[in-house]
mmCIF file of C-alpha atoms and ligand atoms in Angstrom:
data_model
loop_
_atom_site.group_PDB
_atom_site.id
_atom_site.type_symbol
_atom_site.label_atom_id
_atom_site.label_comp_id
_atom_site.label_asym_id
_atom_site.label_seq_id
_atom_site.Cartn_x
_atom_site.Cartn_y
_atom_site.Cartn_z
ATOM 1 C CA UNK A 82 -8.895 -22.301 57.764
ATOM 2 C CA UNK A 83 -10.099 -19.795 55.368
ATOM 3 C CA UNK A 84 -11.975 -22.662 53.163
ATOM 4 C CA UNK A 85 -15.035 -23.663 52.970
ATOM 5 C CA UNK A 86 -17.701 -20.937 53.640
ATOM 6 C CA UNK A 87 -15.997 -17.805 51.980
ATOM 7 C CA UNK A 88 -16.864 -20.062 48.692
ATOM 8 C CA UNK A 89 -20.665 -20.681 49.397
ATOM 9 C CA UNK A 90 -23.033 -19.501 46.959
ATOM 10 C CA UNK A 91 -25.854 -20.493 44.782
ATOM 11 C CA UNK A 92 -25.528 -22.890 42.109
ATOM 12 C CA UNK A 93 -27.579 -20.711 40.086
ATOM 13 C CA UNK A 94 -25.288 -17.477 41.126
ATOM 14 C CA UNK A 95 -22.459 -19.510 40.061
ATOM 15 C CA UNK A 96 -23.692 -20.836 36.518
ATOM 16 C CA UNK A 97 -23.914 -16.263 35.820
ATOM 17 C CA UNK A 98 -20.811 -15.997 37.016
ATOM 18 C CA UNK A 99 -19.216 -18.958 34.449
ATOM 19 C CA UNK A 100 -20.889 -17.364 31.720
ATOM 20 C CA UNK A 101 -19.480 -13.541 32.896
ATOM 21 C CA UNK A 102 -16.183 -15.059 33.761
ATOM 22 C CA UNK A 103 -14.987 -17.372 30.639
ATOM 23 C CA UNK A 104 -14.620 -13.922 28.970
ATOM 24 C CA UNK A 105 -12.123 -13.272 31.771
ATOM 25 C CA UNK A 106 -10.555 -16.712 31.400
ATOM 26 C CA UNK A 107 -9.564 -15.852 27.786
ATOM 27 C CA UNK A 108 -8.284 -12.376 28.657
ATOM 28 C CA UNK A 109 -5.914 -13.482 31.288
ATOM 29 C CA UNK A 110 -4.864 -16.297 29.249
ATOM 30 C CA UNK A 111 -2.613 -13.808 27.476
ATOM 31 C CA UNK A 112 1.012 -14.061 27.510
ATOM 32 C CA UNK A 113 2.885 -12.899 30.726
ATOM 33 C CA UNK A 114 6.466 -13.450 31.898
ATOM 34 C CA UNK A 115 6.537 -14.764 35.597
ATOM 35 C CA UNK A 116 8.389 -11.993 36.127
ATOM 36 C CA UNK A 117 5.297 -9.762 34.826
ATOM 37 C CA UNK A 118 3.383 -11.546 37.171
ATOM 38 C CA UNK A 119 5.334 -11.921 40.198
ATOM 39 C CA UNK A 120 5.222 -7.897 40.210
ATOM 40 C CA UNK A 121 1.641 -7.738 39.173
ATOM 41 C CA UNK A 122 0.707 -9.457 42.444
ATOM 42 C CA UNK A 123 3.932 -8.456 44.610
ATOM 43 C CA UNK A 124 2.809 -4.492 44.235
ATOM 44 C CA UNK A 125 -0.567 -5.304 44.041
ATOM 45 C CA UNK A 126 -2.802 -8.014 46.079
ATOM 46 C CA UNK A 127 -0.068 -9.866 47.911
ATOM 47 C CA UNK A 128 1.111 -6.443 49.088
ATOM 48 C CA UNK A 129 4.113 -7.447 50.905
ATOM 49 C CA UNK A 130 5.857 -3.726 51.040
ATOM 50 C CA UNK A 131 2.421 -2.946 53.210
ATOM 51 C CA UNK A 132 4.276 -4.218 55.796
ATOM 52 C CA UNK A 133 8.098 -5.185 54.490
ATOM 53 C CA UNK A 134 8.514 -1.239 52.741
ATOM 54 C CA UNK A 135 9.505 1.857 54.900
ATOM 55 C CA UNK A 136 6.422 4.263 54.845
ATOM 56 C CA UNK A 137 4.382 7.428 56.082
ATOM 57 C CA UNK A 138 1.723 7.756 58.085
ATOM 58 C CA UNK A 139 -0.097 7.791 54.831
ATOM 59 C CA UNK A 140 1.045 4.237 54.430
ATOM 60 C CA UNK A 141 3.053 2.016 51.850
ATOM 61 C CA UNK A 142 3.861 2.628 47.944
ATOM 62 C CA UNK A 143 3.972 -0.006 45.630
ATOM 63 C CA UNK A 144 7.399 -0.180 44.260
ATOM 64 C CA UNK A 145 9.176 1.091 46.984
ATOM 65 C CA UNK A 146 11.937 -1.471 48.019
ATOM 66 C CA UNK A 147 11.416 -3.793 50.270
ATOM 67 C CA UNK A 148 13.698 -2.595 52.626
ATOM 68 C CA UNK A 149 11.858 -3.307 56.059
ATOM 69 C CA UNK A 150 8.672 -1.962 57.071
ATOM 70 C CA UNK A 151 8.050 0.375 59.951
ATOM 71 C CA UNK A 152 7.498 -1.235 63.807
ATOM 72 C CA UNK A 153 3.855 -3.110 64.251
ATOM 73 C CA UNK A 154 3.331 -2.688 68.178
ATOM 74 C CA UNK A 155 0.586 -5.295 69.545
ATOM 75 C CA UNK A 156 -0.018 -6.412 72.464
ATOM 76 C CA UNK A 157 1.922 -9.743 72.314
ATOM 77 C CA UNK A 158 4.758 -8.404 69.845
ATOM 78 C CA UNK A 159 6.754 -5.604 68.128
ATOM 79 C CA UNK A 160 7.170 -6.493 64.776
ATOM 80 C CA UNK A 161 9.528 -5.365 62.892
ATOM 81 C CA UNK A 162 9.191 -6.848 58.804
ATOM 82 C CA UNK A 163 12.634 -7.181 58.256
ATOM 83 C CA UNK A 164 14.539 -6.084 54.801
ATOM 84 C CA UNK A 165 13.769 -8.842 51.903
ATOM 85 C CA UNK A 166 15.605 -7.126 49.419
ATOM 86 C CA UNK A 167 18.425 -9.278 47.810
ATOM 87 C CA UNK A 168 21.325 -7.604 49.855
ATOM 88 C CA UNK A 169 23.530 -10.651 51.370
ATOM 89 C CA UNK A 170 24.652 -8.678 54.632
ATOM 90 C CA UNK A 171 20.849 -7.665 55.474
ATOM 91 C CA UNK A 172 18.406 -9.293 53.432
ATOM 92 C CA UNK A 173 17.769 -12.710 51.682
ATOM 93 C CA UNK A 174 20.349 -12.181 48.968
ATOM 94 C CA UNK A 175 21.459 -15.645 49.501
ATOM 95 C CA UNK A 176 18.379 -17.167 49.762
ATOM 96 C CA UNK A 177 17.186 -19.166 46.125
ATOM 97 C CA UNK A 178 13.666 -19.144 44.648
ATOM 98 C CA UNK A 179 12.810 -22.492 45.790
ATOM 99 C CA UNK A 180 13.826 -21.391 50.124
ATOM 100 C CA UNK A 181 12.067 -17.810 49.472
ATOM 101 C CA UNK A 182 8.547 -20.413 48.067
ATOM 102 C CA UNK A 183 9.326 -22.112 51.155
ATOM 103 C CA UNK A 184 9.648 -19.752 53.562
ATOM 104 C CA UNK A 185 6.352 -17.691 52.509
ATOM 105 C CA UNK A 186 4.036 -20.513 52.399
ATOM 106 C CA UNK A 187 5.818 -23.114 55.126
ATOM 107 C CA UNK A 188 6.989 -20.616 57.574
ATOM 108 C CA UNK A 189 10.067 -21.781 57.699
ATOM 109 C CA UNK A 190 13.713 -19.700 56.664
ATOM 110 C CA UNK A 191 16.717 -21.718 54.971
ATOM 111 C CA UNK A 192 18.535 -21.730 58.801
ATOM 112 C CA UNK A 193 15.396 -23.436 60.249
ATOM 113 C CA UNK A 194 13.398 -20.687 62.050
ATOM 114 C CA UNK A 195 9.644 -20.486 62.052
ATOM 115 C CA UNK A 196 8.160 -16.816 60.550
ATOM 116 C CA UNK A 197 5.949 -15.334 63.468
ATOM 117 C CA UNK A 198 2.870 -12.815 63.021
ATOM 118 C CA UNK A 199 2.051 -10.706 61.238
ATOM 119 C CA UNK A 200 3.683 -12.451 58.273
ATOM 120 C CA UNK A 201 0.283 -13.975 56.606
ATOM 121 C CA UNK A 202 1.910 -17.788 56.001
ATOM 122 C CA UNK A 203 -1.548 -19.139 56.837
ATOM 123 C CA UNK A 204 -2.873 -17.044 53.594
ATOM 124 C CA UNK A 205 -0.150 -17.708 51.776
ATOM 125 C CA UNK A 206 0.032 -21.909 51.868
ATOM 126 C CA UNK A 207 -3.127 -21.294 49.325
ATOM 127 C CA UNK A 208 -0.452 -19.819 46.484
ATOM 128 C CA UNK A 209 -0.055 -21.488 44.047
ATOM 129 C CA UNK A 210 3.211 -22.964 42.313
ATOM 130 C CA UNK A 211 3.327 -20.917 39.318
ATOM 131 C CA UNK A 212 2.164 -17.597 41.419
ATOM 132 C CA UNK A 213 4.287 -18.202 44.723
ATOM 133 C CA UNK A 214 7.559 -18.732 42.132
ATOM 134 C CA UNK A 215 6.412 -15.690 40.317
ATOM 135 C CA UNK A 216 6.410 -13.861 43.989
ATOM 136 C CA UNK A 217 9.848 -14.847 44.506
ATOM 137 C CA UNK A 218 11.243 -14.627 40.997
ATOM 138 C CA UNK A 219 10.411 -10.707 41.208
ATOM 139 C CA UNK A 220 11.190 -10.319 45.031
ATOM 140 C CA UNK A 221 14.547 -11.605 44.382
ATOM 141 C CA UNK A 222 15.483 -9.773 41.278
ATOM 142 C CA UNK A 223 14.779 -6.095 42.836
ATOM 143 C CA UNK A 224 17.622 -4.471 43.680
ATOM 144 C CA UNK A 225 19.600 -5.104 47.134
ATOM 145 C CA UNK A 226 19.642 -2.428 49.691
ATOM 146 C CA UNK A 227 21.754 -2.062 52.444
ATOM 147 C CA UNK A 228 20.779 -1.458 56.336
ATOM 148 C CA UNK A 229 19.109 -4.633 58.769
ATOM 149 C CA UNK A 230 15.907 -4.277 60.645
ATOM 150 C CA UNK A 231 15.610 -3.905 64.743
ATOM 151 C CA UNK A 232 15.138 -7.490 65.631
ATOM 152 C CA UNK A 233 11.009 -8.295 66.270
ATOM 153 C CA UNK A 234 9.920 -8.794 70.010
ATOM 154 C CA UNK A 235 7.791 -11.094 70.864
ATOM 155 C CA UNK A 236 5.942 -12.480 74.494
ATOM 156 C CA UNK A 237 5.161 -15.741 72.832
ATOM 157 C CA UNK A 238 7.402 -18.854 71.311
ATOM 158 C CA UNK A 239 7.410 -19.048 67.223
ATOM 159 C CA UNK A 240 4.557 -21.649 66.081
ATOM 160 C CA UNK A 241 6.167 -25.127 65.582
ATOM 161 C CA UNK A 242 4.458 -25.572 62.216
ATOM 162 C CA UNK A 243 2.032 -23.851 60.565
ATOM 163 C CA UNK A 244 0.475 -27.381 59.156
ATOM 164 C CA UNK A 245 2.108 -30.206 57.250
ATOM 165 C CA UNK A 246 4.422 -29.245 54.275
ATOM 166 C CA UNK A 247 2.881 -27.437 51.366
ATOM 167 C CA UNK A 248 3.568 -29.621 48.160
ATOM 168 C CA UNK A 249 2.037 -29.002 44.839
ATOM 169 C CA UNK A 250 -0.379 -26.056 45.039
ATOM 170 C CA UNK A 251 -2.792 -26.339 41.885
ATOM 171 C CA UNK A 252 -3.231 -23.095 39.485
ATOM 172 C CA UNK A 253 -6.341 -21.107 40.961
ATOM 173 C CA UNK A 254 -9.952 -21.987 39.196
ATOM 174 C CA UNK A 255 -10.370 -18.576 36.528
ATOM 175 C CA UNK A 256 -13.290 -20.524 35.962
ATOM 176 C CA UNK A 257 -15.518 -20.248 39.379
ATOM 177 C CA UNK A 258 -15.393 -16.379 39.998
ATOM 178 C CA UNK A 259 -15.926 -16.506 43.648
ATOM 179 C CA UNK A 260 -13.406 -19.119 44.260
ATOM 180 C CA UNK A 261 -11.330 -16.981 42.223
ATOM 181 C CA UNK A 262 -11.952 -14.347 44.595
ATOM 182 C CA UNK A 263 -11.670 -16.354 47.267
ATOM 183 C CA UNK A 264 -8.346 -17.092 46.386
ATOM 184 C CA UNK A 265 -7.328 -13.540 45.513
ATOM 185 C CA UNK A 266 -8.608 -12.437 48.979
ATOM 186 C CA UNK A 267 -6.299 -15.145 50.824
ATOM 187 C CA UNK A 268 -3.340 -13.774 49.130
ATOM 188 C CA UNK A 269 -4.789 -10.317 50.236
ATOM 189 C CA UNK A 270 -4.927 -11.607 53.644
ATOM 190 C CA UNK A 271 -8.381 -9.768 54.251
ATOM 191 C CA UNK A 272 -8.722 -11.355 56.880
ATOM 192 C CA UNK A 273 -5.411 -10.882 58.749
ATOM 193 C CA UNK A 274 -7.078 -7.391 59.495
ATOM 194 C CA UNK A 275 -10.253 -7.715 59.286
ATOM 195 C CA UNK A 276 -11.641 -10.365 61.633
ATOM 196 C CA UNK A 277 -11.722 -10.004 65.449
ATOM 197 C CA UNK A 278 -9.592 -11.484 68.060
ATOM 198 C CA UNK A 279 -11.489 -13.871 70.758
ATOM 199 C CA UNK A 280 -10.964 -14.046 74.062
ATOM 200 C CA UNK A 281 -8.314 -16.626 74.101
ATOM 201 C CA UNK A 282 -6.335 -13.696 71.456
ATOM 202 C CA UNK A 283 -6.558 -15.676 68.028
ATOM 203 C CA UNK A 284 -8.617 -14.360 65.057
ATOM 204 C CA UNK A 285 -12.129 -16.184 65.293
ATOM 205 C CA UNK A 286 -12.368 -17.202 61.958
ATOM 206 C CA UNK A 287 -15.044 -19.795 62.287
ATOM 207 C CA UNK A 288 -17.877 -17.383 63.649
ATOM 208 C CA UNK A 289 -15.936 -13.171 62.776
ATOM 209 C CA UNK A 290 -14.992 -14.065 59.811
ATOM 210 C CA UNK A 291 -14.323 -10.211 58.447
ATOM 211 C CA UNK A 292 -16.749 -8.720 61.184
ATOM 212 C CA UNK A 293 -14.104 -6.497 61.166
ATOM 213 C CA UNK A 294 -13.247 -4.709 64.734
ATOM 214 C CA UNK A 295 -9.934 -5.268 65.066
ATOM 215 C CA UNK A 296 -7.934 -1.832 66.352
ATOM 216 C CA UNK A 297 -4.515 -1.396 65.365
ATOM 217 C CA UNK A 298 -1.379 0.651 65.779
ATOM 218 C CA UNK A 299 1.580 1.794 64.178
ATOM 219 C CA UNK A 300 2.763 5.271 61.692
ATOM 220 C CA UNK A 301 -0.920 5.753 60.927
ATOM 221 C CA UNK A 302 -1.619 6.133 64.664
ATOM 222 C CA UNK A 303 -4.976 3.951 66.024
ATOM 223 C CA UNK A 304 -7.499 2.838 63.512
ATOM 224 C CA UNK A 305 -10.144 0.049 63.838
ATOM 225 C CA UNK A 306 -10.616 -2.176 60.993
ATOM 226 C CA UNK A 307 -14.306 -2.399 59.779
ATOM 227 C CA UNK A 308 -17.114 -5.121 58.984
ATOM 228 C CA UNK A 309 -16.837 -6.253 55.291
ATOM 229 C CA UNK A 310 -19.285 -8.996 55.475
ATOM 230 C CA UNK A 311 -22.140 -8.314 53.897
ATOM 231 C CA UNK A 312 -24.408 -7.335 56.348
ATOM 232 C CA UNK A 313 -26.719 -4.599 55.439
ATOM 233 C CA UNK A 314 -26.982 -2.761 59.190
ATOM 234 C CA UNK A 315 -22.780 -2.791 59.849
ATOM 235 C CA UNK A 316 -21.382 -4.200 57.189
ATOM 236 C CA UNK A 317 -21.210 -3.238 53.469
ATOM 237 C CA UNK A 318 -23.993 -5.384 52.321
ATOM 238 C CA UNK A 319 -25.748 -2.257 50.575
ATOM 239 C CA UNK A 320 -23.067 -0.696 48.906
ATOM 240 C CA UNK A 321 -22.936 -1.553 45.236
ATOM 241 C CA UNK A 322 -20.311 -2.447 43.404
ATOM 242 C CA UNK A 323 -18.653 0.607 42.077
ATOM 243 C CA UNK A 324 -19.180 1.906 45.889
ATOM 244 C CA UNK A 325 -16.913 -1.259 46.676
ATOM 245 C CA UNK A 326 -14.957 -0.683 43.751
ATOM 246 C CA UNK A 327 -14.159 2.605 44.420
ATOM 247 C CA UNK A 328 -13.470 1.918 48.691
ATOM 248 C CA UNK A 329 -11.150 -0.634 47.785
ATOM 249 C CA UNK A 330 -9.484 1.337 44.639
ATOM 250 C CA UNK A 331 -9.256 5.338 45.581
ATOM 251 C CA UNK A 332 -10.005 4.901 49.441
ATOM 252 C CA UNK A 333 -13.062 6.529 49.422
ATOM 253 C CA UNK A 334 -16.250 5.503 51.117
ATOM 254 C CA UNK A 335 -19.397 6.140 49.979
ATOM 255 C CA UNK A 336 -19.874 8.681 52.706
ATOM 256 C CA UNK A 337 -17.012 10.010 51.345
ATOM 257 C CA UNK A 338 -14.573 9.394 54.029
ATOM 258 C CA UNK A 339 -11.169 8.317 53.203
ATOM 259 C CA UNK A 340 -9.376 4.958 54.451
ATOM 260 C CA UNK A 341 -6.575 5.406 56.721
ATOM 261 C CA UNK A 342 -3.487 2.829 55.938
ATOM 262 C CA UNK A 343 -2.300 0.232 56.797
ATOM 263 C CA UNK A 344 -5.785 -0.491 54.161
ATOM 264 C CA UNK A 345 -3.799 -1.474 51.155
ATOM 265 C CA UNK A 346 -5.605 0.853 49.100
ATOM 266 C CA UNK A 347 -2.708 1.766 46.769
ATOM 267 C CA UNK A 348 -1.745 -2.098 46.084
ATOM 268 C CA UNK A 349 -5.767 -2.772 45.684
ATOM 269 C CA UNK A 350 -5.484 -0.147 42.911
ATOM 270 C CA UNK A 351 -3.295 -2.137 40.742
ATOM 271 C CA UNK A 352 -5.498 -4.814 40.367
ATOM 272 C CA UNK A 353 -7.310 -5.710 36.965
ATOM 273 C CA UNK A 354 -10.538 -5.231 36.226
ATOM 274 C CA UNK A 355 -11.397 -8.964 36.169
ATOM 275 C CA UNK A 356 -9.375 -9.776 39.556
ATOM 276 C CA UNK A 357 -11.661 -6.781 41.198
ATOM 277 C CA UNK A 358 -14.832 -8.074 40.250
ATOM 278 C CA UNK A 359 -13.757 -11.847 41.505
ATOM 279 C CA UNK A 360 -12.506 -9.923 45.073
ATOM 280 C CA UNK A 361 -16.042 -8.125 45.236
ATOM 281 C CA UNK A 362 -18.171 -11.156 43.765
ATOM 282 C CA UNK A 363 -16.148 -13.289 46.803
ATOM 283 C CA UNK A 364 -16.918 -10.384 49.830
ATOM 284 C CA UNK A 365 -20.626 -10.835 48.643
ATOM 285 C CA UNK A 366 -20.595 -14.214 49.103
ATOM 286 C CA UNK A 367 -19.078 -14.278 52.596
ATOM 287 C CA UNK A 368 -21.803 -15.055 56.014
ATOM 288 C CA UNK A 369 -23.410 -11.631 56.859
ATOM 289 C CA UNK A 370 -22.173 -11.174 60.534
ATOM 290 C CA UNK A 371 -23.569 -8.220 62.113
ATOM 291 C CA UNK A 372 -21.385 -6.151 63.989
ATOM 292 C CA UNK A 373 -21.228 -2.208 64.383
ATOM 293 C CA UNK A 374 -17.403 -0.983 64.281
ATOM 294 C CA UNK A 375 -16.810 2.778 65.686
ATOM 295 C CA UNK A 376 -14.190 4.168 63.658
HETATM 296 C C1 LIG B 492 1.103 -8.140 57.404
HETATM 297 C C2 LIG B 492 2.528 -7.916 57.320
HETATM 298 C C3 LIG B 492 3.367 -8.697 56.331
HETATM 299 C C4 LIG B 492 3.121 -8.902 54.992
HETATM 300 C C5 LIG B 492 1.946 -8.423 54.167
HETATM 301 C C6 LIG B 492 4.234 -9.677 54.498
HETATM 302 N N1 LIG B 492 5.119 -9.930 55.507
HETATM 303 FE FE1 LIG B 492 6.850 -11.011 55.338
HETATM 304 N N2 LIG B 492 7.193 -10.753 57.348
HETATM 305 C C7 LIG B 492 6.420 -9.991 58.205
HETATM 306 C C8 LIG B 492 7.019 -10.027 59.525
HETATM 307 C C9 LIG B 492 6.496 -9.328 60.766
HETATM 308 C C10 LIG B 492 8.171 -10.834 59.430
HETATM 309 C C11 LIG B 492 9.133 -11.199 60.573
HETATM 310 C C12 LIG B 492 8.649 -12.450 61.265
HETATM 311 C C13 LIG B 492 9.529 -12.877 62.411
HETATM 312 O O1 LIG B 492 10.269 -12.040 62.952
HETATM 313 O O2 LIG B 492 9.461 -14.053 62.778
HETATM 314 C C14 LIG B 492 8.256 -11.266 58.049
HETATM 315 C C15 LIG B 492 9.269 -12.067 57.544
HETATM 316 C C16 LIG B 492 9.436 -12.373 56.200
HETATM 317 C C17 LIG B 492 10.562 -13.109 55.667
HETATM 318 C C18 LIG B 492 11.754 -13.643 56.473
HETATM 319 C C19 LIG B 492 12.965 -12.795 56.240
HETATM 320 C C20 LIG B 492 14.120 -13.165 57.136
HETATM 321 O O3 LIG B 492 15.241 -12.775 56.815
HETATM 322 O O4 LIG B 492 13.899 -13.826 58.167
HETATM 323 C C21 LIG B 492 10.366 -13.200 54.317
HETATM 324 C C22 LIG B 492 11.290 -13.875 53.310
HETATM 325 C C23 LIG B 492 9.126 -12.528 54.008
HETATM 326 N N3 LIG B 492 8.586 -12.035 55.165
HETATM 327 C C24 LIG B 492 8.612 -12.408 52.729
HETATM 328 C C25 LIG B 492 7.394 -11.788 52.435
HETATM 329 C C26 LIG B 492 6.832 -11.708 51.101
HETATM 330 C C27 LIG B 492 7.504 -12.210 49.841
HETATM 331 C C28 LIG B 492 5.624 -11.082 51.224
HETATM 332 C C29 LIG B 492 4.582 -10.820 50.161
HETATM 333 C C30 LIG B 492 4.245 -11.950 49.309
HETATM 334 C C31 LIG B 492 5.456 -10.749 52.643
HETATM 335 N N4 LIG B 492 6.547 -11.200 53.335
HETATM 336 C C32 LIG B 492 4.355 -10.095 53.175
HETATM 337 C C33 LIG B 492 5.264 -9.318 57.882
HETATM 338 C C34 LIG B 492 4.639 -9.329 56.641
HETATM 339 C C1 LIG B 493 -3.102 -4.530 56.956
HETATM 340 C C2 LIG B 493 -4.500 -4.521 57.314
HETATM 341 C C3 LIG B 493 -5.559 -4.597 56.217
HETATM 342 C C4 LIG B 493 -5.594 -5.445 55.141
HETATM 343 C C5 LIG B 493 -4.563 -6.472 54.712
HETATM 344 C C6 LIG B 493 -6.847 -5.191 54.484
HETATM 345 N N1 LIG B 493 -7.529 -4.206 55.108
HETATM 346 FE FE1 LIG B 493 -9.362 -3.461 54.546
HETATM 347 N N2 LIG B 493 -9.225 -2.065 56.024
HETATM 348 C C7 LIG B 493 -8.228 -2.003 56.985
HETATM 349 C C8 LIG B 493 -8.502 -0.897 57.881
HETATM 350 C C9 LIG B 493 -7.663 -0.474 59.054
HETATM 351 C C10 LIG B 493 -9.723 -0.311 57.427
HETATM 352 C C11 LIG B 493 -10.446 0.886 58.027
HETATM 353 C C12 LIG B 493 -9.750 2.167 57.645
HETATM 354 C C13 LIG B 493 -10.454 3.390 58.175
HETATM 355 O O1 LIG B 493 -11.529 3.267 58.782
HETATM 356 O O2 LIG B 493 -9.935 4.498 57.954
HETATM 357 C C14 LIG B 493 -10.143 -1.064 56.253
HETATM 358 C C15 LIG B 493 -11.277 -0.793 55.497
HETATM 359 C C16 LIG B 493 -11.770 -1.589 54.480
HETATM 360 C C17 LIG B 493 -13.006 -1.357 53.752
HETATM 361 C C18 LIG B 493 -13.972 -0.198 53.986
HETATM 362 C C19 LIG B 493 -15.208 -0.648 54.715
HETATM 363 C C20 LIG B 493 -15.932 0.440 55.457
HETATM 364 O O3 LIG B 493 -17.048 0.207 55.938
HETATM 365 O O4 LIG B 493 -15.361 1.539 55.615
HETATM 366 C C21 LIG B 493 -13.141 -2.367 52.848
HETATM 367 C C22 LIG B 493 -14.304 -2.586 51.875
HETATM 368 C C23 LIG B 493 -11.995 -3.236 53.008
HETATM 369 N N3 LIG B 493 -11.173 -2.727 53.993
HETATM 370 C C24 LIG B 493 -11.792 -4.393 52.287
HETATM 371 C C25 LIG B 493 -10.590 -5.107 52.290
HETATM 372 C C26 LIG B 493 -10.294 -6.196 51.397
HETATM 373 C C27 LIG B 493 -11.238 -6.775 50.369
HETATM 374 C C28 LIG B 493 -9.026 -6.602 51.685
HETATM 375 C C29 LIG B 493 -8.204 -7.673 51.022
HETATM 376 C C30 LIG B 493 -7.995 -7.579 49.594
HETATM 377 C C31 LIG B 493 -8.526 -5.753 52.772
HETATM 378 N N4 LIG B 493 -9.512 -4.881 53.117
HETATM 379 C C32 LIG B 493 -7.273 -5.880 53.339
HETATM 380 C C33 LIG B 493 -7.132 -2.833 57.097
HETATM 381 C C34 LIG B 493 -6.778 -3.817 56.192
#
């Protein structure tokens, strides 16, 4: 779904990009427990207390547990992201590493029901082994709390699948910087947010991809989510890098208004300097799509 043209780019963009990333390569090749890692990407780009931590109107912390995450009212559905902490009574404290693996990028729970939306399974079948066992690792050695979530409401059956069974899922390629991005921004799930629903009420990711649009609800009251192609009339195609940087990092755009959550500025934060450059190099390299959001 999300393969293909997020990855487009010139060959000769790509040959700077191998030189400026095998640098990179060598830095991240440095030792680092999958338990290092699992957090790394749990309180950082996968986010998942954005939506499975309690929070302000200010939005989500890393490192708060991930006790369940405040209601996310739709039209269709009232969400509720239920407690994944390892309590037995509330959470998945007797779930094991290999159901949790399952369950993120599959869809489907150790008693046989399918995840619904918002969970971001479609972005997550793209983790990889060693990354989606890091995710769990960490997520299930966190300390249990106590106290279940409302159950979620929803006008519409659970999908039956979300696409045949994910089986080995290869290490991402350090090497190609905007695939590396690309693959950063699935487990971001960008997209989730930032591209449009149609008039049938899915995301249009074949022709919105990130044209941004989308209004949503919840603590932080109504905001809209905005363009981040690259277009240079409504989207951010002439902000530099630091300006993206810096939106993505502190919250602030160059006009110097701040982001309103649920924009998972203070998980976006925690990323490395190489894994921000590969998530910026990627956004550049995405189809302009012009579309003027009012905020
Ligand atoms: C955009 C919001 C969102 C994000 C981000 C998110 N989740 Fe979820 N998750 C949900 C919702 C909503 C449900 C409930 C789905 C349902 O009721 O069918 C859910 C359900 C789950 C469940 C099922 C728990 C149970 O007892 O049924 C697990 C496990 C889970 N998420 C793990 C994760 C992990 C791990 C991450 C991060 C890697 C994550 N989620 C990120 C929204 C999210
Ligand atoms: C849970 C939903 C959500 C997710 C996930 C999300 N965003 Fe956002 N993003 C938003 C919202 C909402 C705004 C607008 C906030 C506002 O206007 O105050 C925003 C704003 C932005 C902006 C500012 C653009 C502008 O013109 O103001 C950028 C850049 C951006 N997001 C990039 C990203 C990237 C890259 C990712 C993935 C790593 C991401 N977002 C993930 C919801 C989200």
């Amino acid at each position: 779904m999300l393969g293909g043209s997020p990855v487009k780019a010139s060959r000769r963009y790509l040959s700077v990009c191998l030189l400026v990333s095998s640098a990179a390569a060598s830095h991240t090749a440095v030792a680092e427990t999958a338990l290092e890692r699992g957090a790394y990407l749990v309180e950082g780009i996968a986010n998942c207390g954005n939506c499975h931590a309690p929070q302000a109107p200010s939005g989500a912390e890393p490192l708060t547990p991930l006790s369940g995450g405040p209601a996310i009212p739709t039209p269709a559905f009232t969400a509720y992201p239920p407690n994944i902490t390892p309590d037995r009574q509330a959470g998945i404290g007797s779930w094991t590493e290999d159901q949790l693996v399952a369950a993120m990028r599959g869809g489907r729970t150790p008693d046989g029901r399918m995840l619904r939306p918002p969970m971001p399974v479609p972005f997550y079948r793209s983790i990889s082994d060693a990354d989606a066992h890091a995710i769990a690792a960490y997520v299930l050695s966190r300390p249990p709390v106590a106290g279940k979530s409302p159950p979620s409401q929803f006008k519409f059956p659970a999908p039956a699948s979300y696409g045949p069974p994910v089986g080995h899922v290869a290490a991402p390629p350090h090497e190609n910087q905007v695939a590396y991005g690309a693959y950063l921004g699935s487990m971001g799930h960008c997209m989730l947010c930032h591209t449009p629903v149609g008039p049938d009420g899915q995301r249009d990711y074949a022709h919105r991809l990130g044209a941004g649009g989308l209004v949503m609800e919840g603590v932080f009251n109504r905001v809209v989510t905005a363009n981040i192609t690259p277009d240079k009339e409504t989207g951010i195609g002439t902000w530099t890098d630091a300006d993206i940087s810096r939106a993505l990092t502190t919250g602030e755009r160059p006009d110097g208004r701040r982001l309103s959550s649920p924009m998972p500025v203070a998980y976006l934060a925690r990323l490395t300097p190489e894994d921000l450059a590969a998530l910026i190099a990627w956004l550049r390299s995405l189809p302009p799509i012009a579309n003027r959001v009012e905020h």
